Short mmCIF file of C-alpha atoms in Angstrom, two decimals:
data_model
loop_
_atom_site.label_atom_id
_atom_site.label_comp_id
_atom_site.label_asym_id
_atom_site.label_seq_id
_atom_site.Cartn_x
_atom_site.Cartn_y
_atom_site.Cartn_z
CA MET A 230 111.86 70.42 131.81
CA LYS A 231 110.39 68.85 134.47
CA LYS A 232 106.13 68.34 134.10
CA TYR A 233 104.31 70.08 136.83
CA ASP A 234 100.89 69.57 137.41
CA PHE A 235 98.23 72.24 139.50
CA HIS A 236 99.99 71.09 142.89
CA SER A 237 103.43 70.27 142.61
CA CYS A 238 104.32 73.92 140.56
CA GLY A 239 103.09 75.84 143.76
CA ALA A 240 101.43 78.77 141.39
CA PHE A 241 97.76 79.03 142.74
CA ALA A 242 96.33 80.08 145.46
CA GLU A 243 92.69 78.57 144.64
CA LEU A 244 91.50 76.17 142.24
CA CYS A 245 87.87 76.61 140.72
CA GLU A 246 86.45 76.46 137.08
CA VAL A 247 84.38 79.12 135.81
CA SER A 248 82.97 78.06 132.53
CA PRO A 249 82.48 80.74 129.59
CA TYR A 250 79.50 81.91 128.81
CA ALA A 251 79.36 81.86 125.14
CA SER A 252 81.75 81.14 122.18
CA GLY A 253 83.78 83.41 120.43
CA SER A 254 87.99 84.07 119.72
CA LEU A 255 88.82 82.52 122.69
CA ASP A 256 87.15 79.04 122.70
CA GLY A 257 89.05 75.99 123.66
CA LEU A 258 91.52 78.52 125.90
CA ARG A 259 92.35 78.02 129.49
CA PHE A 260 93.12 80.79 131.76
CA ALA A 261 94.52 81.89 135.50
CA VAL A 262 94.02 84.95 137.48
CA LYS A 263 96.13 87.18 139.72
CA ASP A 264 94.62 87.15 143.18
CA ASN A 265 94.57 90.81 143.25
CA ILE A 266 91.85 90.50 140.38
CA ASP A 267 88.20 88.87 141.60
CA VAL A 268 86.47 85.68 141.08
CA ARG A 269 82.44 85.75 141.64
CA GLY A 270 82.59 83.26 144.76
CA GLU A 271 86.07 83.01 145.56
CA ARG A 272 88.24 85.05 148.25
CA THR A 273 90.68 87.92 146.62
CA SER A 274 93.56 87.14 148.76
CA TYR A 275 96.48 90.52 147.45
CA GLY A 276 98.84 88.26 148.38
CA SER A 277 97.91 87.88 152.39
CA LYS A 278 96.32 85.18 153.73
CA PRO A 279 95.21 87.52 156.73
CA TRP A 280 93.38 90.03 154.05
CA ARG A 281 91.75 87.05 152.88
CA ASP A 282 90.08 86.30 155.82
CA ALA A 283 88.82 89.68 156.24
CA HIS A 284 87.48 90.31 153.60
CA PRO A 285 83.84 88.66 152.23
CA SER A 286 83.95 86.49 148.81
CA ALA A 287 83.61 88.65 145.76
CA ALA A 288 80.07 89.03 144.62
CA TYR A 289 80.78 89.50 141.05
CA HIS A 290 84.00 88.90 138.44
CA ALA A 291 86.35 91.78 137.78
CA VAL A 292 85.10 93.43 134.26
CA CYS A 293 87.98 91.97 132.34
CA VAL A 294 86.97 88.23 133.83
CA GLU A 295 83.73 88.69 132.85
CA GLN A 296 85.77 89.96 129.16
CA LEU A 297 87.46 86.88 128.18
CA LEU A 298 84.72 84.39 129.68
CA ALA A 299 82.51 86.29 126.97
CA ALA A 300 84.82 85.31 124.63
CA GLY A 301 85.08 81.45 125.10
CA ALA A 302 87.96 81.28 127.96
CA GLN A 303 87.59 78.56 130.88
CA CYS A 304 89.33 79.91 134.03
CA VAL A 305 90.65 77.59 136.19
CA GLY A 306 91.95 79.31 139.13
CA LYS A 307 93.27 81.83 140.81
CA THR A 308 97.44 82.48 140.99
CA VAL A 309 100.05 83.37 143.79
CA ALA A 310 101.03 86.92 143.91
CA ASP A 311 103.37 88.11 146.66
CA GLU A 312 102.41 90.27 149.41
CA PHE A 313 99.64 92.94 148.72
CA THR A 314 101.97 92.52 145.06
CA TYR A 315 104.34 94.90 146.37
CA SER A 316 107.70 92.73 145.45
CA LEU A 317 109.71 91.68 141.85
CA ASP A 318 111.23 88.57 143.48
CA GLY A 319 107.93 85.83 143.57
CA GLU A 320 108.61 84.46 147.13
CA SER A 321 105.68 84.77 148.99
CA TYR A 322 105.66 84.81 152.62
CA PHE A 323 102.04 83.20 152.65
CA TYR A 324 102.08 80.88 149.78
CA GLY A 325 105.63 79.91 149.05
CA THR A 326 107.56 80.67 145.43
CA PRO A 327 105.93 79.47 142.09
CA VAL A 328 107.80 77.25 140.51
CA ASN A 329 110.12 78.70 137.95
CA PRO A 330 110.18 75.38 135.81
CA ARG A 331 113.27 76.93 133.23
CA VAL A 332 115.12 76.80 136.34
CA PRO A 333 113.52 75.69 139.37
CA ASP A 334 116.37 77.08 141.79
CA ARG A 335 115.93 80.03 140.54
CA ILE A 336 112.92 83.17 141.75
CA PRO A 337 109.90 83.54 139.12
CA GLY A 338 109.73 87.13 139.59
CA GLY A 339 106.92 89.16 141.21
CA SER A 340 104.65 90.22 141.79
CA SER A 341 102.25 88.04 139.01
CA SER A 342 104.62 85.09 139.85
CA GLY A 343 102.05 82.11 140.41
CA SER A 344 100.60 83.73 136.79
CA ALA A 345 103.95 83.16 134.95
CA SER A 346 104.44 80.15 136.68
CA ALA A 347 101.05 78.12 135.64
CA VAL A 348 101.87 79.94 131.85
CA ALA A 349 105.53 78.47 131.95
CA CYS A 350 104.87 75.22 133.19
CA GLY A 351 101.99 74.76 130.15
CA LEU A 352 99.22 74.22 132.86
CA VAL A 353 97.09 77.61 131.44
CA ASP A 354 97.39 78.85 127.61
CA PHE A 355 97.61 82.60 129.41
CA ALA A 356 96.81 84.13 132.64
CA LEU A 357 96.19 87.72 134.56
CA GLY A 358 97.88 89.35 135.78
CA THR A 359 99.10 93.25 136.40
CA ASP A 360 102.14 95.59 136.94
CA CYS A 361 102.81 98.95 138.20
CA ALA A 362 107.32 98.60 138.58
CA GLY A 363 107.26 95.38 136.00
CA SER A 364 105.04 92.64 138.46
CA ILE A 365 104.16 91.47 134.73
CA ARG A 366 107.50 91.87 132.34
CA VAL A 367 109.82 90.54 135.38
CA PRO A 368 108.25 87.60 135.68
CA ALA A 369 107.66 87.01 132.27
CA SER A 370 111.23 87.47 131.20
CA LEU A 371 112.43 85.74 134.66
CA CYS A 372 109.94 82.46 133.32
CA GLY A 373 110.34 82.55 130.03
CA VAL A 374 107.34 83.38 128.88
CA PHE A 375 105.61 86.17 126.89
CA GLY A 376 103.62 88.99 128.67
CA MET A 377 102.22 92.92 127.74
CA ARG A 378 101.46 95.48 130.06
CA PRO A 379 98.97 97.71 128.19
CA SER A 380 98.97 101.61 128.09
CA LEU A 381 97.73 102.36 131.39
CA HIS A 382 93.97 101.92 132.28
CA ARG A 383 93.12 100.51 128.67
CA ILE A 384 92.01 97.70 130.22
CA SER A 385 89.25 98.11 133.11
CA GLU A 386 90.18 97.91 136.63
CA ALA A 387 86.60 97.11 138.00
CA GLY A 388 86.97 94.31 140.02
CA VAL A 389 90.89 94.64 141.35
CA LEU A 390 92.06 95.71 143.88
CA PRO A 391 94.02 99.03 144.02
CA PHE A 392 97.62 99.21 144.51
CA ALA A 393 98.78 102.34 142.98
CA PRO A 394 96.28 103.58 140.76
CA SER A 395 98.78 106.01 138.47
CA VAL A 396 100.63 103.51 137.35
CA SER A 397 99.49 100.10 137.68
CA THR A 398 97.14 98.05 134.84
CA VAL A 399 95.72 94.65 133.71
CA GLY A 400 97.83 92.30 131.52
CA VAL A 401 98.49 89.59 130.16
CA LEU A 402 100.74 86.27 130.15
CA ALA A 403 101.39 83.96 127.52
CA GLN A 404 102.15 80.77 126.26
CA ASN A 405 102.89 82.63 122.22
CA LEU A 406 102.44 85.40 121.21
CA PRO A 407 98.91 84.29 118.66
CA VAL A 408 97.31 83.22 122.29
CA LEU A 409 98.61 87.02 123.49
CA ARG A 410 97.26 88.40 120.67
CA LYS A 411 93.63 86.94 121.07
CA ALA A 412 93.79 87.65 124.50
CA MET A 413 94.86 91.13 124.45
CA HIS A 414 92.79 91.66 121.35
CA VAL A 415 89.22 91.20 123.77
CA LEU A 416 90.09 93.08 126.86
CA LEU A 417 91.47 95.44 124.64
CA ARG A 418 87.93 95.93 122.58
CA SER A 419 90.25 96.29 119.70
CA SER A 420 89.23 96.77 116.13
CA THR A 421 90.23 95.32 113.12
CA GLU A 422 92.00 98.96 111.94
CA ALA A 423 95.00 98.39 109.89
CA GLN A 424 98.45 99.63 111.34
CA PRO A 425 100.78 101.63 110.79
CA PRO A 426 104.57 100.47 109.21
CA ILE A 427 107.70 99.99 111.70
CA LYS A 428 109.21 103.44 110.87
CA ASN A 429 112.08 103.69 113.46
CA ILE A 430 112.92 101.51 116.25
CA TYR A 431 114.94 103.21 118.85
CA LEU A 432 117.36 101.24 121.05
CA ILE A 433 117.47 102.53 124.69
CA LYS A 434 120.90 103.01 125.44
CA ASP A 435 120.43 103.49 129.37
CA ALA A 436 118.49 100.22 129.68
CA PHE A 437 121.39 98.02 127.69
CA ALA A 438 124.02 100.17 129.88
CA LEU A 439 122.16 98.51 133.04
CA ALA A 440 122.34 95.10 131.76
CA ASP A 441 124.15 92.45 132.94
CA PRO A 442 126.64 91.89 130.16
CA ALA A 443 125.86 87.70 129.63
CA ILE A 444 121.73 89.62 128.89
CA GLN A 445 123.55 92.40 126.51
CA GLN A 446 125.52 89.86 124.91
CA ALA A 447 122.58 87.10 124.45
CA LEU A 448 120.48 89.88 123.36
CA SER A 449 122.86 90.72 120.65
CA PRO A 450 122.17 88.61 117.61
CA HIS A 451 118.45 89.65 118.33
CA ILE A 452 119.39 93.27 118.14
CA GLU A 453 121.29 92.82 114.73
CA ALA A 454 118.64 91.40 113.11
CA LEU A 455 116.95 94.84 113.47
CA TYR A 456 119.40 96.44 111.50
CA SER A 457 118.55 94.36 108.06
CA ARG A 458 114.40 95.16 108.38
CA ALA A 459 114.08 96.83 105.03
CA GLY A 460 112.33 100.44 105.83
CA CYS A 461 113.15 100.65 109.48
CA ALA A 462 115.70 103.39 110.37
CA VAL A 463 117.35 101.70 114.35
CA THR A 464 118.40 104.51 116.24
CA SER A 465 120.43 104.19 119.72
CA VAL A 466 119.03 107.25 121.98
CA THR A 467 118.47 107.84 125.75
CA LEU A 468 116.54 108.82 128.07
CA ARG A 469 117.98 112.54 128.07
CA ASP A 470 117.70 112.92 124.35
CA ILE A 471 114.07 111.12 124.36
CA THR A 472 112.36 113.57 127.19
CA GLU A 473 115.75 116.57 127.25
CA LEU A 474 115.57 116.28 130.80
CA ASN A 475 118.94 115.73 132.34
CA LEU A 476 117.64 112.55 133.40
CA ASP A 477 119.02 108.80 133.01
CA LEU A 478 116.48 105.86 133.60
CA ARG A 479 118.04 105.73 137.25
CA ALA A 480 116.72 109.29 138.43
CA CYS A 481 113.78 108.59 136.62
CA ASN A 482 112.92 105.71 139.12
CA GLU A 483 114.39 107.36 142.15
CA HIS A 484 113.01 110.85 141.36
CA ALA A 485 109.43 109.37 139.40
CA LEU A 486 108.30 106.12 139.24
CA ARG A 487 109.49 104.68 143.05
CA ILE A 488 107.68 107.93 144.58
CA LEU A 489 104.75 108.15 143.01
CA GLN A 490 104.17 104.39 144.09
CA THR A 491 105.23 104.86 147.60
CA LEU A 492 102.26 107.73 147.88
CA GLU A 493 100.29 105.42 145.87
CA ILE A 494 100.40 102.02 148.40
CA GLY A 495 99.58 104.12 151.57
CA ASN A 496 96.21 104.92 150.05
CA ALA A 497 96.00 102.07 148.70
CA LEU A 498 97.14 99.57 152.29
CA GLY A 499 97.35 102.22 154.61
CA SER A 500 94.22 102.80 156.50
CA TRP A 501 93.37 98.80 156.70
CA ILE A 502 97.06 98.35 157.96
CA GLN A 503 96.96 100.34 161.04
CA SER A 504 93.44 99.77 161.96
CA ASN A 505 93.76 96.19 161.30
CA ARG A 506 97.75 94.95 162.39
CA PRO A 507 97.66 91.97 160.47
CA GLU A 508 100.80 89.76 160.29
CA LEU A 509 103.11 90.62 157.24
CA GLY A 510 105.92 88.88 155.74
CA PRO A 511 109.18 90.36 157.08
CA ASN A 512 109.73 91.26 152.88
CA PHE A 513 106.79 93.15 152.88
CA GLN A 514 107.81 94.76 156.46
CA GLY A 515 111.00 96.37 155.45
CA SER A 516 109.42 97.27 152.11
CA TYR A 517 106.25 98.90 154.12
CA GLN A 518 108.61 100.87 156.25
CA ASN A 519 109.34 103.56 152.89
CA VAL A 520 105.90 103.74 152.65
CA GLU A 521 105.46 105.10 156.44
CA GLN A 522 108.18 107.14 156.66
CA PHE A 523 107.67 108.95 153.56
CA ASP A 524 107.62 112.76 154.19
CA ARG A 525 104.08 112.91 151.75
CA SER A 526 104.81 116.40 151.70
CA THR A 527 107.62 116.53 149.34
CA LEU A 528 105.08 115.07 146.15
CA ASN A 529 104.50 117.73 144.59
CA GLU A 530 107.45 117.34 142.38
CA ALA A 531 107.75 114.22 142.11
CA LEU A 532 104.22 114.51 140.32
CA ALA A 533 105.68 117.40 138.23
CA LEU A 534 108.21 115.16 136.90
CA CYS A 535 105.69 112.40 136.30
CA GLU A 536 104.16 114.23 134.28
CA ALA A 537 107.07 116.07 132.79
CA LEU A 538 108.29 112.24 131.65
CA PHE A 539 104.55 111.61 130.09
CA ARG A 540 104.21 114.66 127.96
CA ARG A 541 107.32 114.85 126.59
CA ILE A 542 108.24 111.13 125.84
CA ALA A 543 104.52 110.91 124.20
CA ALA A 544 105.23 114.06 121.63
CA PHE A 545 108.90 112.26 120.58
CA THR A 546 107.37 109.10 120.31
CA GLN A 547 105.76 109.68 116.42
CA PRO A 548 103.11 106.45 114.92
CA GLY A 549 105.25 103.93 113.64
CA ASP A 550 107.85 103.76 116.10
CA ILE A 551 109.05 101.29 118.93
CA PHE A 552 111.60 101.66 121.94
CA CYS A 553 113.22 98.18 121.81
CA TYR A 554 115.58 97.56 125.23
CA PRO A 555 115.83 94.98 128.06
CA THR A 556 112.74 93.50 129.83
CA ALA A 557 114.88 92.53 133.04
CA PRO A 558 118.51 93.58 133.27
CA VAL A 559 119.92 91.02 135.73
CA LEU A 560 119.18 87.38 135.80
CA ALA A 561 116.93 85.78 137.64
CA PRO A 562 118.65 85.30 141.03
CA ARG A 563 118.39 82.08 143.10
CA LYS A 564 116.14 81.32 145.93
CA VAL A 565 116.24 82.79 149.19
CA THR A 566 119.26 85.27 148.07
CA LEU A 567 116.84 88.70 147.71
CA THR A 568 116.05 88.81 151.98
CA GLY A 569 116.93 91.87 153.78
CA ASP A 570 120.02 89.86 155.17
CA ASN A 571 121.51 90.12 151.82
CA LEU A 572 120.51 94.00 151.02
CA PRO A 573 123.71 95.03 148.08
CA ALA A 574 121.55 92.24 146.26
CA VAL A 575 118.55 93.16 147.91
CA PHE A 576 119.38 96.97 146.06
CA ASP A 577 120.82 95.50 143.36
CA TYR A 578 118.02 93.45 141.56
CA TYR A 579 115.40 96.56 142.36
CA ASP A 580 116.96 99.27 141.33
CA ARG A 581 118.54 98.64 137.67
CA THR A 582 115.24 96.46 138.16
CA MET A 583 112.50 99.41 138.92
CA ALA A 584 114.98 101.94 136.65
CA VAL A 585 114.14 100.11 133.44
CA THR A 586 110.73 99.41 133.78
CA SER A 587 109.90 102.95 135.66
CA PHE A 588 110.79 103.94 131.11
CA SER A 589 106.88 102.65 130.45
CA GLY A 590 105.41 102.92 133.64
CA VAL A 591 105.45 106.80 133.41
CA ALA A 592 105.75 107.63 130.15
CA ARG A 593 101.69 104.42 130.32
CA LEU A 594 103.19 102.92 126.89
CA PRO A 595 102.08 99.37 126.11
CA GLU A 596 104.91 96.79 126.22
CA VAL A 597 105.35 93.54 125.38
CA THR A 598 108.29 91.01 126.63
CA LEU A 599 109.78 88.16 123.73
CA PRO A 600 111.58 85.56 125.14
CA LEU A 601 113.99 85.64 122.69
CA ALA A 602 117.11 84.37 124.72
CA ASP A 603 118.84 82.50 127.40
CA VAL A 604 121.96 82.59 129.21
CA ASP A 605 123.04 78.82 130.40
CA GLY A 606 119.26 77.70 130.20
CA ILE A 607 118.58 80.92 132.50
CA PRO A 608 115.79 82.66 130.49
CA VAL A 609 116.36 86.29 128.61
CA GLY A 610 113.53 88.80 127.16
CA LEU A 611 113.33 91.44 125.22
CA SER A 612 110.99 94.15 125.72
CA LEU A 613 109.03 96.40 123.13
CA ALA A 614 107.64 99.18 123.82
CA ALA A 615 105.45 101.56 121.38
CA GLY A 616 103.24 105.05 122.02
CA HIS A 617 100.51 105.54 124.44
CA TYR A 618 97.81 103.69 123.06
CA GLN A 619 99.06 102.19 119.97
CA ASP A 620 98.90 98.77 121.54
CA GLU A 621 97.45 96.42 118.86
CA PHE A 622 100.20 98.33 116.21
CA LEU A 623 103.02 97.01 119.31
CA LEU A 624 101.68 93.58 118.91
CA ASN A 625 102.05 93.84 115.42
CA ALA A 626 105.32 94.73 115.71
CA CYS A 627 106.40 91.80 117.52
CA GLU A 628 105.22 89.57 115.17
CA LEU A 629 106.76 91.33 112.26
CA LEU A 630 109.99 91.94 113.71
CA PHE A 631 110.75 88.72 115.50
CA ILE A 632 108.19 85.92 114.71
CA ASN A 633 108.06 85.93 110.88
#
């Protein structure tokens, strides 16, 4: 694999060294910050140069950045994000496309594209990202690194630009699982209490069915290995089995997650865009038309469905339970293929990917993607998710199941 430096990787919007405040559990580790998260003295671009130029420098670090600095880690810069973080492809109109070093002719995934690229290129030990509909998990999977979306709102979002607050969360991408655990334990303010044993592993059939056959085949040996784990019951289930609602993952996305996301993006961005009429990239313009055209009077049914899904999945999930499925159902597409001129490819990528990522999104679950496989050198991630607020158990389960 070619070696990249801070400039050739295209991952950074700004380079800025911030020394740690004190010694701690993250001593000697370097991290980067997605550019929708504040670093004191720097302008936060939100993936948009017009937004960056219209706003002052941050007066304070975001709380999550402060936590890492206070634990001994050094910040080295801010990473490229998709425009207003409203994308899963990683091809930035304003900043270019951060390299996916494993497969440089393919996209890195978004919207935490620069964070995934910086980690995959070996330029930082870990990076902060944000995740609504897969913006940490998808680029981590496509670039072949570890990534975690924690339980919703377990990490402070003070100093993080709003996107879809009912779904979005801060998380981490890392080169390996020990670094991911160290960083997440700081951000989660974890205790050292013992975690329950793994009792049930539920394979989400809907998600495997949505995945490309090559992805299913690449992950098959790792799934087969789960059946030999002593003390664990491995069972295939569908979303219908879990919730007792007549919904599959596609419907979960279309009628719950996507509507909630569309509603809240309008609140987060609408006033500023309408007032300032900034330059917008063509892909963002196409996506934002859905926000502008959405009938907001229909929101109550979608909100009720989101709540029902959360409650029913929470009621199903017991301590010691793990859900398992492909992180992304598609291989990383080639660059410049997910454009408005190629709508079938765009719809296929987003519809299938968001169907899979919607499970943890609506259920507010912690999810970790593990870079376990590849298809002809193209990375493939396997996800594990656990019950709401079972983040530490999940991290421990990842190590027990796939690292030890």
